[in-house]
Amino acid sequence: MCEDFSCSNQVSPPMILSLGKRTTQESVEKVVRRLLENGLESQVVVSGDITLVVVTSDAEAIAGHFFSQLEGVEKVVKLTNRTPLAADSCAVVNIGKIDGPRGRLSIGGGQPVVIAGPCSVESKEHIFQTAEAVRNAGAKAVRGGAYKPRTSPYDFQGLGLDGLKFMAEAGEKFKLPVISEVMAIEHIASAEPYVDMFQVGARNMYNYELLKELGRQSKPVLLKRAMSATIDELLQSAEYILASGNLQVVLCERGIRTFETRVRNTLDLSAVAVLKSLTNLPVLVDPSHATGKRDYVRALSRAAIACGADGLVIESHCQPDKSVSDAAQAITPDTLKQIVLDSAAIYQALNLRDQDKPVVSSCEPVVLR
Ligand code: PEP
Ligand code: MN
C-alpha cells in the first residue's frame, strides 16, 4: 500500500545521455530516432561543446545497456531527482545591467533585497511617483503590473503596453530595474524591451508553454508559486525555464490557499527553508499577496528574512487606499522604509552572511535544439 501521496503518481527521474564533444547532428538525430522507436521522448540540450540528450519519458522499464550501447552515446547518467538543473543552478541572478539605462540588481548570495511597487501601473504620473517613493524607501527594483491577472473579468485589467512604457521610463529616471508580469506568450515580445525581469504570476506557474518560451529569453524570470502548488511542482516549473536554456530564475513564495480565512493566503515559510535545501536558486517572499492585509506585511517580512529568504517583493502605494487593485494589502513608502531597515538589521543580527551559502555558480547560456 502506498502511504506517501507523492508516490501515487511517481515518474522516474530523467536519464541523460552524453554524446561528447565531437558528436555530429547526424548522430544526435540517430539517437533521438532510436529512442523514439522504443517509445521514448527526449530533448536535446547543447551547452558549449557538450551535447546531451535528456530522455524525458519514463525509462525505468528499459535495461541500462540499451542506452549505453546506442551509437554515439559516451556516457549515461541516471539522475536521482526530476529537477537536476534547479538543484545545480545559479545562486546569484542579476537583473538589469550595471551600465544599462535602469542599473542592475543582484539577487541571492548576500544582503537581502527589497523590490517594491504598485500592484498595477495606474498612470504615468502614478508609476513615476511610486518609483521615486519606493527608491527613497530603499527598494532596489520596481515592480508593477501592466498585464493584470484579475479574478473578475470586470476588474481593471492593466494598462498593457502603455503601462510597460511608463514603467521603463520611471525605471530609467530613478535607476531601478523593472519587473513586470507576462501572462501569455504574446506578452513576452512586447514586454521585453521595457522590463529587466519577467514575472510569472501564481496563476501561470502551470502555464508550461509560457515557461518554455521564457526559457528561450535572455532576461531573468521571477517565478511565483501557484496558490495550490507543492514545492516540487514549483521546482518542476522552474525546471521548464532552466531546461529551455534560461538559467536565471528566481523563485517566489507568495502564500498558499489553506482553510484559514483571516488572511488572503497562508505564507508558507517552510517552503523557503525547503527550497534553500533543494536548490541554489534565489528565493524571494511576497508578504503582500501572502496576507492580503497591510497590517501583517511588516511582521511577515521580518520572518521571511530571518528564515533565509534572499529578499522581498512588496506592494506599495503612496495612497494605499486609492490603489486600483489590491488596495487592502498596499503599504505606504514609510512602512516600506521600516521593512528595508528591519531586513538589513535582521540579516546582520542573525549573521545570515555566515551561514552556509551555496557556491556561486556561473550562468552560461544553454542552447536548445
Ligand atoms: C502580482 O504580483 O501582482 C500578483 C498578481 O501576484 P500573484 O501572481 O502572486 O497572485
Ligand atoms: Mn497585486
Short mmCIF file of C-alpha atoms in Angstrom, two decimals, residues 112-114 252-255 267-273 276 283-288 290-291 296-314 339 342-344 346-347 350 352 355 357:
data_model
loop_
_atom_site.label_atom_id
_atom_site.label_comp_id
_atom_site.label_asym_id
_atom_site.label_seq_id
_atom_site.Cartn_x
_atom_site.Cartn_y
_atom_site.Cartn_z
CA PRO A 112 18.52 40.68 1.17
CA VAL A 113 16.95 42.87 -1.49
CA VAL A 114 13.62 44.64 -1.35
CA CYS A 252 8.94 33.46 -5.01
CA GLU A 253 6.79 32.15 -2.17
CA ARG A 254 3.58 34.21 -2.09
CA GLY A 255 1.29 32.23 0.17
CA LEU A 267 2.55 32.28 3.93
CA ASP A 268 4.43 29.00 3.77
CA LEU A 269 7.80 29.89 5.25
CA SER A 270 8.74 26.24 5.41
CA ALA A 271 8.91 26.45 1.62
CA VAL A 272 11.77 28.94 1.92
CA ALA A 273 13.81 26.59 4.09
CA LYS A 276 17.02 26.57 0.08
CA VAL A 283 14.16 32.63 -3.12
CA LEU A 284 12.08 35.76 -2.51
CA VAL A 285 8.97 36.16 -0.37
CA ASP A 286 5.93 38.25 -1.26
CA PRO A 287 4.25 39.10 2.05
CA SER A 288 1.63 41.28 0.32
CA ALA A 290 0.51 36.16 1.22
CA THR A 291 -1.53 38.14 3.74
CA TYR A 296 0.62 41.96 8.61
CA VAL A 297 3.09 42.75 5.88
CA ARG A 298 5.87 44.02 8.15
CA ALA A 299 5.73 41.08 10.59
CA LEU A 300 5.89 38.50 7.83
CA SER A 301 8.66 40.39 6.05
CA ARG A 302 10.76 40.12 9.19
CA ALA A 303 10.06 36.41 9.48
CA ALA A 304 10.89 35.81 5.83
CA ILE A 305 14.33 37.41 6.12
CA ALA A 306 15.02 35.60 9.39
CA CYS A 307 14.30 32.26 7.78
CA GLY A 308 16.71 32.83 4.91
CA ALA A 309 14.81 34.49 2.07
CA ASP A 310 17.05 36.40 -0.34
CA GLY A 311 14.63 39.30 -0.34
CA LEU A 312 11.07 40.56 -0.51
CA VAL A 313 8.61 41.64 -3.20
CA ILE A 314 6.17 44.11 -1.70
CA ILE A 339 10.83 46.95 6.37
CA ASP A 342 14.31 45.62 9.50
CA SER A 343 15.67 43.39 6.76
CA ALA A 344 19.19 44.77 6.98
CA ILE A 346 17.85 41.03 10.90
CA TYR A 347 20.36 39.91 8.30
CA LEU A 350 21.48 36.77 12.77
CA LEU A 352 22.99 35.24 7.95
CA GLN A 355 25.53 30.68 7.19
CA LYS A 357 25.87 29.87 1.37
#
